[in-house]
PDB file of C-alpha atoms in Angstrom:
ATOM      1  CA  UNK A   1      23.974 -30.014  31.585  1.00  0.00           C
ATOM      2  CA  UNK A   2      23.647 -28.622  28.118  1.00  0.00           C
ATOM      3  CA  UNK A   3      20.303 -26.764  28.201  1.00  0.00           C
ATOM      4  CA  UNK A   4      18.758 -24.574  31.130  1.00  0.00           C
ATOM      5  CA  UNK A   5      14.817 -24.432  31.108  1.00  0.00           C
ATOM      6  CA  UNK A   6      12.551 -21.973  32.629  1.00  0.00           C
ATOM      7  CA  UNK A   7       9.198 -20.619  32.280  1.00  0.00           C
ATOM      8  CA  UNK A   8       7.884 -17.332  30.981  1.00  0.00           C
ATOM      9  CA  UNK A   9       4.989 -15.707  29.514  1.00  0.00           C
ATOM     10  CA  UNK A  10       6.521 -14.727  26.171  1.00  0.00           C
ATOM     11  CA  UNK A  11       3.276 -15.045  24.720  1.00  0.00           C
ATOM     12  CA  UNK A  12       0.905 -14.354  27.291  1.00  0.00           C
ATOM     13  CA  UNK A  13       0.585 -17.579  28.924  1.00  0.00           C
ATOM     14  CA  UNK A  14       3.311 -19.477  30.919  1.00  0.00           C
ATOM     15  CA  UNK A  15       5.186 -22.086  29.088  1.00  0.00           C
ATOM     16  CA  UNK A  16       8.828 -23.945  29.309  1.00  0.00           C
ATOM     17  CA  UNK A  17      11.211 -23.081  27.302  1.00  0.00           C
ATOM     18  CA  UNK A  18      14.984 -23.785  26.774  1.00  0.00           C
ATOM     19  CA  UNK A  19      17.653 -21.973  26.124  1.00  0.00           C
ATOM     20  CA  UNK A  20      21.891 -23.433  25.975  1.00  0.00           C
ATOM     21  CA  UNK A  21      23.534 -23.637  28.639  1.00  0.00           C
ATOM     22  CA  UNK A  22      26.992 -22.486  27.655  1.00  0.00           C
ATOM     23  CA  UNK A  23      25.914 -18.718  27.423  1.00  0.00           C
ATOM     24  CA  UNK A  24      25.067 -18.743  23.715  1.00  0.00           C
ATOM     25  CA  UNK A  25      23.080 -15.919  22.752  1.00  0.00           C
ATOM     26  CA  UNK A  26      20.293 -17.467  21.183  1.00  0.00           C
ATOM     27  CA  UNK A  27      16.263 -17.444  21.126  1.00  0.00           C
ATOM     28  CA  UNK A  28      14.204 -19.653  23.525  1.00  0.00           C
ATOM     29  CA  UNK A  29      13.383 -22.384  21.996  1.00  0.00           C
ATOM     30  CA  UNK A  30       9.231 -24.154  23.228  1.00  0.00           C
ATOM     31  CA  UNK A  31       9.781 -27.405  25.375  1.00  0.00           C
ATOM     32  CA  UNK A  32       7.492 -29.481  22.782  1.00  0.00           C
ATOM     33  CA  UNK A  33       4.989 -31.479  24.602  1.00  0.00           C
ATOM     34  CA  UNK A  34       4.718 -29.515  27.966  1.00  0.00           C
ATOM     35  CA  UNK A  35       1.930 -27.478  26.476  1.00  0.00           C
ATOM     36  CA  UNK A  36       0.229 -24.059  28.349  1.00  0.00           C
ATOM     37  CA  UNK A  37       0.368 -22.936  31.929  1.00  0.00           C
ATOM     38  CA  UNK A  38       3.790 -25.111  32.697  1.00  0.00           C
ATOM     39  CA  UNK A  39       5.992 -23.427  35.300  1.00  0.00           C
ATOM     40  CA  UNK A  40       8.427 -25.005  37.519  1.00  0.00           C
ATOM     41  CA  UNK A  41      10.421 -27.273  35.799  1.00  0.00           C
ATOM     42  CA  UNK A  42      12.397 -29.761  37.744  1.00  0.00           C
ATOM     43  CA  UNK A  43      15.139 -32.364  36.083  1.00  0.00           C
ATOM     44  CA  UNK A  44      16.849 -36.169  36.661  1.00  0.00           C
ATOM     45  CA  UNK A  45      18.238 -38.736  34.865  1.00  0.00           C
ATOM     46  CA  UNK A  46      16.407 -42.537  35.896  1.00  0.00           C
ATOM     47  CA  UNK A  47      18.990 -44.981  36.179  1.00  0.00           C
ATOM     48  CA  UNK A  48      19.342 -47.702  33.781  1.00  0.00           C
ATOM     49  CA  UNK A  49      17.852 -50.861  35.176  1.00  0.00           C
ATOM     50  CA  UNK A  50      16.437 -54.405  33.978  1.00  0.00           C
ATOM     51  CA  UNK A  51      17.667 -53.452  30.055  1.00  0.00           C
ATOM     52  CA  UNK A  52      15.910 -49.808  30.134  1.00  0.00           C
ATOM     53  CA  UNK A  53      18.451 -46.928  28.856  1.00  0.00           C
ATOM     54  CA  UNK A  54      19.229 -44.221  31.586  1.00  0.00           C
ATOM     55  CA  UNK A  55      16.989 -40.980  30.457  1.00  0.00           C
ATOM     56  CA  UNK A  56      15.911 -37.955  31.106  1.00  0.00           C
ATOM     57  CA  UNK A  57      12.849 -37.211  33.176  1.00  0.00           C
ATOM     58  CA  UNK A  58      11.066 -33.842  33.496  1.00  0.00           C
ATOM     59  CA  UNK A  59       8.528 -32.537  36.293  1.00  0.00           C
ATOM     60  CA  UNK A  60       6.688 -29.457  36.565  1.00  0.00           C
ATOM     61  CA  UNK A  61       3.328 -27.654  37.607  1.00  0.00           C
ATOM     62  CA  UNK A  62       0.310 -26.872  35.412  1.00  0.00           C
ATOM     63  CA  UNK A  63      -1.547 -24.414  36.955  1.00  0.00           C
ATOM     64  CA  UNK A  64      -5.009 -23.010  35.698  1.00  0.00           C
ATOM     65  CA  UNK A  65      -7.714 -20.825  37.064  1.00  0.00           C
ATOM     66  CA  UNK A  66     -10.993 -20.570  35.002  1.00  0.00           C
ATOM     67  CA  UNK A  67     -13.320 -18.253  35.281  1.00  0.00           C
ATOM     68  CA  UNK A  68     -16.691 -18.235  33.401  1.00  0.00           C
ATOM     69  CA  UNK A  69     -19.693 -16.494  31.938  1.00  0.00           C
ATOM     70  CA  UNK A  70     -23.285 -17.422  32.830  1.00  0.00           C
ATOM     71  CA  UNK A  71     -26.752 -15.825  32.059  1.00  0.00           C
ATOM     72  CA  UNK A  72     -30.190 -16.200  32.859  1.00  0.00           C
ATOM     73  CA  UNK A  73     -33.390 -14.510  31.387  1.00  0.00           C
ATOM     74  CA  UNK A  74     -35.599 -12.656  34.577  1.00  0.00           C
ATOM     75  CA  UNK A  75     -37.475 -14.209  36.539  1.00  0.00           C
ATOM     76  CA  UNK A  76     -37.044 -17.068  37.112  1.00  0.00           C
ATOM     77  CA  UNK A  77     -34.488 -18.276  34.257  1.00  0.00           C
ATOM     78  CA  UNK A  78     -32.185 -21.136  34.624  1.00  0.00           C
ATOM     79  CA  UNK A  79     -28.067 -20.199  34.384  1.00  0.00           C
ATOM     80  CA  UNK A  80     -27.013 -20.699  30.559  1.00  0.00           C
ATOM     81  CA  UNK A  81     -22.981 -21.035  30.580  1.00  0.00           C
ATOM     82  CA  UNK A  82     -21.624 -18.954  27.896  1.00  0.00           C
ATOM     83  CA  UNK A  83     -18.543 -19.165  25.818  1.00  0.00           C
ATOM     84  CA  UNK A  84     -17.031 -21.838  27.602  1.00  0.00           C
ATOM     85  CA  UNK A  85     -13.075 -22.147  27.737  1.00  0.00           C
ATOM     86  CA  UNK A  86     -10.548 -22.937  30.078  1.00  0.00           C
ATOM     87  CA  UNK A  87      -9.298 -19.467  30.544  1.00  0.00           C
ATOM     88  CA  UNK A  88     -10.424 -16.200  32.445  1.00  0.00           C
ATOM     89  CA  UNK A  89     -13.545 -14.844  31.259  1.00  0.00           C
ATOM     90  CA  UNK A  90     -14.480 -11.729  33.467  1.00  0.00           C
ATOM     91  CA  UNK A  91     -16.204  -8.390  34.055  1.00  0.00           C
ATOM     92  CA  UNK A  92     -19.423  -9.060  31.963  1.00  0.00           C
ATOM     93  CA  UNK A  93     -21.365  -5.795  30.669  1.00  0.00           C
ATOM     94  CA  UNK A  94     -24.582  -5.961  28.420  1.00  0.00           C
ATOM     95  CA  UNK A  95     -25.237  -3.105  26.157  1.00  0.00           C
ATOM     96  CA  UNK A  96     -28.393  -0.370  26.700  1.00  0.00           C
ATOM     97  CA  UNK A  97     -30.259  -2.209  23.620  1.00  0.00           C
ATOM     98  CA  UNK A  98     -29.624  -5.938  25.276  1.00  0.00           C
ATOM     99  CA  UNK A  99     -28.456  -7.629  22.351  1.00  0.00           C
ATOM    100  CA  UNK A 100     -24.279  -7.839  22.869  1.00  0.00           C
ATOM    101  CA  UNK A 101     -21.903  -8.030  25.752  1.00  0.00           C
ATOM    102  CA  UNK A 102     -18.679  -7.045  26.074  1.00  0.00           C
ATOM    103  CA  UNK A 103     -16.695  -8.626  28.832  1.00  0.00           C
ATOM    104  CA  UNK A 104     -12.599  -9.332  29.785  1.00  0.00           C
ATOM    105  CA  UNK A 105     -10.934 -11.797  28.852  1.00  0.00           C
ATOM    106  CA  UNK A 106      -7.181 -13.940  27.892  1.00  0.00           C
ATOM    107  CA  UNK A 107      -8.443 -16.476  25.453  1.00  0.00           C
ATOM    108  CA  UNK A 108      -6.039 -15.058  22.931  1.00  0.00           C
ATOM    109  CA  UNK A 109      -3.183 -15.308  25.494  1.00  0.00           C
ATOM    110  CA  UNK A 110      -3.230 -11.686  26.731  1.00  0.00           C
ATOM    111  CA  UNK A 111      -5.984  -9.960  29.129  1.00  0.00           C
ATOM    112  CA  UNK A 112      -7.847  -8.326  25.732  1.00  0.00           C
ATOM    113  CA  UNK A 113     -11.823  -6.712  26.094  1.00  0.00           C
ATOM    114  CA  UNK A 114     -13.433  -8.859  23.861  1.00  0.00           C
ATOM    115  CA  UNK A 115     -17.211  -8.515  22.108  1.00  0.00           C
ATOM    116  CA  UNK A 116     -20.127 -10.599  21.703  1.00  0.00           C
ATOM    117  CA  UNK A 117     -23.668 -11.119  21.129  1.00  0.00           C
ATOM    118  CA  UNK A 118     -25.913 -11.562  24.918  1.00  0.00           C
ATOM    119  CA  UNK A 119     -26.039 -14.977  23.934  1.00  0.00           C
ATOM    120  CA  UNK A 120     -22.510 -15.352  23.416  1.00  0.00           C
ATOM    121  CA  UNK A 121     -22.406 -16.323  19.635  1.00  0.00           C
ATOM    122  CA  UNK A 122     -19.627 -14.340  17.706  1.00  0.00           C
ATOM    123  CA  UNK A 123     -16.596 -13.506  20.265  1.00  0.00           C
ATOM    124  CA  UNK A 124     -14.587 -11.008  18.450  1.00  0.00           C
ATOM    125  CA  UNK A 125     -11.431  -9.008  20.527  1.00  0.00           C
ATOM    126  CA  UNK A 126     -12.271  -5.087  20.785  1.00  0.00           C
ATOM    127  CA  UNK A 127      -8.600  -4.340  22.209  1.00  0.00           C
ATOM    128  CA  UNK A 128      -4.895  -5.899  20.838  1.00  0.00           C
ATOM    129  CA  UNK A 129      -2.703  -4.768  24.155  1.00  0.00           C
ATOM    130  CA  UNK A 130      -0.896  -8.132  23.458  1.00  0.00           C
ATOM    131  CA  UNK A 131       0.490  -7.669  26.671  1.00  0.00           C
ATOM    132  CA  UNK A 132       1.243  -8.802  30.145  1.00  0.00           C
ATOM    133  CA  UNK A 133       1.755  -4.920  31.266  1.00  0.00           C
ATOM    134  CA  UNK A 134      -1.125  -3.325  30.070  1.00  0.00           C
ATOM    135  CA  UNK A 135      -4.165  -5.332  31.035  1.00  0.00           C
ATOM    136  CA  UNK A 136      -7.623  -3.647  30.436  1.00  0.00           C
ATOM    137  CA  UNK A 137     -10.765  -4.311  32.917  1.00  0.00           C
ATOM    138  CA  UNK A 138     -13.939  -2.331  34.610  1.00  0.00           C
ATOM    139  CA  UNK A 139     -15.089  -1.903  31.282  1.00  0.00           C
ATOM    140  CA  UNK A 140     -19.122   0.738  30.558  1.00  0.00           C
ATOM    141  CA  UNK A 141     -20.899   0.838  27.959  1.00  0.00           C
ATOM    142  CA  UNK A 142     -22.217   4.630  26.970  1.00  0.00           C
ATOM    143  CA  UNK A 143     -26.078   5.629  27.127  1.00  0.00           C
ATOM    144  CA  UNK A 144     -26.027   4.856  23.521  1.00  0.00           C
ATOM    145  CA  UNK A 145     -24.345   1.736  23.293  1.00  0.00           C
ATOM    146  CA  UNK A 146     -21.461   3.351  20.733  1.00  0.00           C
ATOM    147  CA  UNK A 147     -18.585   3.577  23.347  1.00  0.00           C
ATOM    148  CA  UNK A 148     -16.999   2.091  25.791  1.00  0.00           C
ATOM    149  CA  UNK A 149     -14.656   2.788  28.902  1.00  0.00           C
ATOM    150  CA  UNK A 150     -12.764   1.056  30.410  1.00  0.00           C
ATOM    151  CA  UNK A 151      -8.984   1.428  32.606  1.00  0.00           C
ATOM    152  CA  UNK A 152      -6.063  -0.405  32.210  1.00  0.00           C
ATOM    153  CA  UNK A 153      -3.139  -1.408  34.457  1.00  0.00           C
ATOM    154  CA  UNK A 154       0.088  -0.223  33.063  1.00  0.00           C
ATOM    155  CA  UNK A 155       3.369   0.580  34.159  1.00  0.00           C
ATOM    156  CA  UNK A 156       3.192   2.939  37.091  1.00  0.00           C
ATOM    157  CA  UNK A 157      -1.028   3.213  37.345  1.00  0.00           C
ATOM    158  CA  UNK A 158      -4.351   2.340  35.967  1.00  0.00           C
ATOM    159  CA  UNK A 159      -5.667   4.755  33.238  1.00  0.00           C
ATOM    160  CA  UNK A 160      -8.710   5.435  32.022  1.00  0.00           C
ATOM    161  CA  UNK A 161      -9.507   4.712  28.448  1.00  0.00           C
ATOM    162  CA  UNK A 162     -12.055   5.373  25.905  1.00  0.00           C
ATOM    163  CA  UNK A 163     -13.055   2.674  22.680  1.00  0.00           C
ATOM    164  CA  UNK A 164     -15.814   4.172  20.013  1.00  0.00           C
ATOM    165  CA  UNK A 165     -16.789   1.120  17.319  1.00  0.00           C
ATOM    166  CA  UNK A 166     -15.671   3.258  14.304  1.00  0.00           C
ATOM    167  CA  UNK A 167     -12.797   1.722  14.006  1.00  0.00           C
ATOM    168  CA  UNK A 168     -10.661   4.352  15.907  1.00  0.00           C
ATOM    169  CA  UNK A 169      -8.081   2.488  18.798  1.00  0.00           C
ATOM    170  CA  UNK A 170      -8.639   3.310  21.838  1.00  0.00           C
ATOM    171  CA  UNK A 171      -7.798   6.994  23.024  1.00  0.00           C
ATOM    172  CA  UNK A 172      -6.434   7.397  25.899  1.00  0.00           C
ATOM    173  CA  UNK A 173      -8.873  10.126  28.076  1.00  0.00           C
ATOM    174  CA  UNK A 174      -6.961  10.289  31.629  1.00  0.00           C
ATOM    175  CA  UNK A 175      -3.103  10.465  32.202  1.00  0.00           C
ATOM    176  CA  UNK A 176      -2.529  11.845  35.354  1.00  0.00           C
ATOM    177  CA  UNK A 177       0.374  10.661  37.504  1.00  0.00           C
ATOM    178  CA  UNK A 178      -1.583   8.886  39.768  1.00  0.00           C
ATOM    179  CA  UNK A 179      -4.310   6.013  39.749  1.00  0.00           C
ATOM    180  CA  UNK A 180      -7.226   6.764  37.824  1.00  0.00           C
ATOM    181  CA  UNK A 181     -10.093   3.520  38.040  1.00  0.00           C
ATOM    182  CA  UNK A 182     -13.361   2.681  37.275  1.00  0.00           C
ATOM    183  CA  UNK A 183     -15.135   4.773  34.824  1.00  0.00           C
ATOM    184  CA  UNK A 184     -18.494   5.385  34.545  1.00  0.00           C
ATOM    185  CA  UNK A 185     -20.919   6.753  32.209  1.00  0.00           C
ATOM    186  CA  UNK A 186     -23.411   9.595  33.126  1.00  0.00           C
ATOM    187  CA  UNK A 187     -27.075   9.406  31.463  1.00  0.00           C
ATOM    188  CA  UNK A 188     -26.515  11.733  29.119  1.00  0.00           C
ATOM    189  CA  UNK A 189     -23.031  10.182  27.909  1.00  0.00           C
ATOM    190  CA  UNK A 190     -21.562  13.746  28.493  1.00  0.00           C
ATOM    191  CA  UNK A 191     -19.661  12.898  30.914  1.00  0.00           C
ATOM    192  CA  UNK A 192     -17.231  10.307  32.783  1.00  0.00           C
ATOM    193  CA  UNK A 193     -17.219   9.267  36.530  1.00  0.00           C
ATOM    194  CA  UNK A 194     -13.622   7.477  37.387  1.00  0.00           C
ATOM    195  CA  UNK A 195     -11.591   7.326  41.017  1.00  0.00           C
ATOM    196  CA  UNK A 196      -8.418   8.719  41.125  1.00  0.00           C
ATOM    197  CA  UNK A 197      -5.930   9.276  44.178  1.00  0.00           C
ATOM    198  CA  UNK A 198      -4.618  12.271  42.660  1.00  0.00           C
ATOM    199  CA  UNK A 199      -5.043  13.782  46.428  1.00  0.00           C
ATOM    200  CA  UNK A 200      -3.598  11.575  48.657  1.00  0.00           C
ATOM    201  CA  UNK A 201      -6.881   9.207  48.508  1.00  0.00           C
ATOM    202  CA  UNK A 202      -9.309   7.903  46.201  1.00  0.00           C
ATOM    203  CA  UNK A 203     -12.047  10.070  45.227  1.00  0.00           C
ATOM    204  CA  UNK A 204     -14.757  10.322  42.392  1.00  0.00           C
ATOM    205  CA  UNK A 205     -14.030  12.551  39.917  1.00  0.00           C
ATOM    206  CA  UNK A 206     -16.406  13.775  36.854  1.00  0.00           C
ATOM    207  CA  UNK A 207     -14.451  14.564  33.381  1.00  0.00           C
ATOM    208  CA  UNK A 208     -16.091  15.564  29.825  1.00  0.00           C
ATOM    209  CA  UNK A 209     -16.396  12.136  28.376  1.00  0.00           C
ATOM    210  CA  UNK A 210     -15.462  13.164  24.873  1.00  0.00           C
ATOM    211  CA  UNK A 211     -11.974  14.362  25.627  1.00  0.00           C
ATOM    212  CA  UNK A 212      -8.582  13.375  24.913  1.00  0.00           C
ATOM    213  CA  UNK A 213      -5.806  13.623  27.494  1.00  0.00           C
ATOM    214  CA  UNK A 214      -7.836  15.398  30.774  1.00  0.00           C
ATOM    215  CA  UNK A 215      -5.338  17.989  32.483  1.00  0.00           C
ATOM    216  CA  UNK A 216      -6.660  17.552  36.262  1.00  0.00           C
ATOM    217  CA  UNK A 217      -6.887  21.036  36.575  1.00  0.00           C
ATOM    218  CA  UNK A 218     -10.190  20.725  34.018  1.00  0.00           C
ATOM    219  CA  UNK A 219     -11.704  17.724  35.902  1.00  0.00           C
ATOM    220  CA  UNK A 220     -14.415  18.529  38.779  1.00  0.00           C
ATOM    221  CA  UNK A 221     -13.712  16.491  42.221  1.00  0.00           C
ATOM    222  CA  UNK A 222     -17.744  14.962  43.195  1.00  0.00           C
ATOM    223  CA  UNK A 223     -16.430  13.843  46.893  1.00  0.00           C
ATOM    224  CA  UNK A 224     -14.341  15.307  49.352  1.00  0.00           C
ATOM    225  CA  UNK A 225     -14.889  12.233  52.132  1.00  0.00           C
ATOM    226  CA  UNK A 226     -13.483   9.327  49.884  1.00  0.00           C
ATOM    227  CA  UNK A 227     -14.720   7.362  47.300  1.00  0.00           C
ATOM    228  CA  UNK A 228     -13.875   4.666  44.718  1.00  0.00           C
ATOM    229  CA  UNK A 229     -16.680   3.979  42.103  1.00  0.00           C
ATOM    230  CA  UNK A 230     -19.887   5.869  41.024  1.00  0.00           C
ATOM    231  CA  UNK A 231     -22.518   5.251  39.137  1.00  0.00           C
ATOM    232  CA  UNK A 232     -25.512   8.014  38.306  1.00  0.00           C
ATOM    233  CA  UNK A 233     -28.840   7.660  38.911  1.00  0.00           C
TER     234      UNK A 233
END
């Protein structure tokens, strides 16, 4: 009755963790041993019996769900796995000049966009969210293979981001109060395709792709019938 364990994702991933019981204010200390993904913790005592002490005993769940990369070389190629891990590895997109991928994933804990080669050699993380509230995905790689967009999930919507490789963070490109999804590139890199529901349903919308903040009132509405994800010919 001294110590009251739970599990959070103070770092990303679920994990037990203690805390005193009496009301201490104090930080949560790890529950050594129970390792990643523990949730659900459940205590007893085992009676003593036969010469064994009375101790404590511990249950709980360890959940994971893996998802992973593959590739094959056309046609006819055999499925190579790439990057192999035990966490989520997602939303795979190869660059215009075939020689890296960029692709989601929470190997570091948090849902980051991280960068490789095609062949998966050299993982590096593009995006440092470090959090469970803003969680990137849908991520395009520009005609020229120097930018990429992406939307993330954050308090109150998704919105739509843009990442050059300069060095630059990413700059936010679409803030409207309302869900803005699934960007996409046109040919010339001008320009940005994305849904929003800014009218009551999801539409495409096109936007100058080079932009910084995107009033709605400057954005041109491509459907009028509904629509959710585009991507020009």
């Amino acid at each position: 009755d001294r110590e009251i364990l739970f599990s959070a994702r103070l770092h990303g991933r679920y994990e037990l963790w203690r805390i005193p019981a009496n009301g201490t204010v104090t930080a949560p200390l790890r529950f050594a041993g129970a390792g990643e993904d523990g949730t659900d913790p459940a205590t007893a005592w085992r009676t003593a019996a036969a010469g064994i002490p009375s101790r404590p005993l511990l249950a709980y769940q360890k959940q994971q769900t893996i998802v992973n990369l593959y590739s094959l070389t056309l046609p006819g190629g055999q499925p190579v796995h790439l990057l192999p891990s035990t966490r989520l590895d997602g939303s795979p997109q190869i660059s215009p000049d075939g020689e890296k991928m960029v692709f989601v994933s929470d190997r570091s804990g948090f849902a980051e966009l991280w960068l490789a080669a095609s062949d998966g050699a050299s993982p590096i993380a593009l995006t440092h969210f470090a959090s469970i509230e803003r969680v990137p995905g849908s991520p395009k790689w520009s005609p020229d293979g120097r930018q990429l967009a992406f939307d993330v999930a954050e308090p109150g919507h998704h919105r739509i981001y843009v990442l050059g490789f300069e060095g630059a963070p990413p700059r936010r490109m679409v803030d409207w109060n309302c869900e803005t999804i699934r960007p996409s590139w046109s040919r010339d890199g001008k320009s940005l395709y994305f849904g929003a529901n800014a009218t009551g349903q999801y539409e495409i919308w096109k936007a100058p792709g080079q932009q910084t903040g995107v009033r709605r009132e400057t954005a041109h509405r491509v459907t009028t019938g509904g629509g959710w994800e585009a991507v020009e010919s």
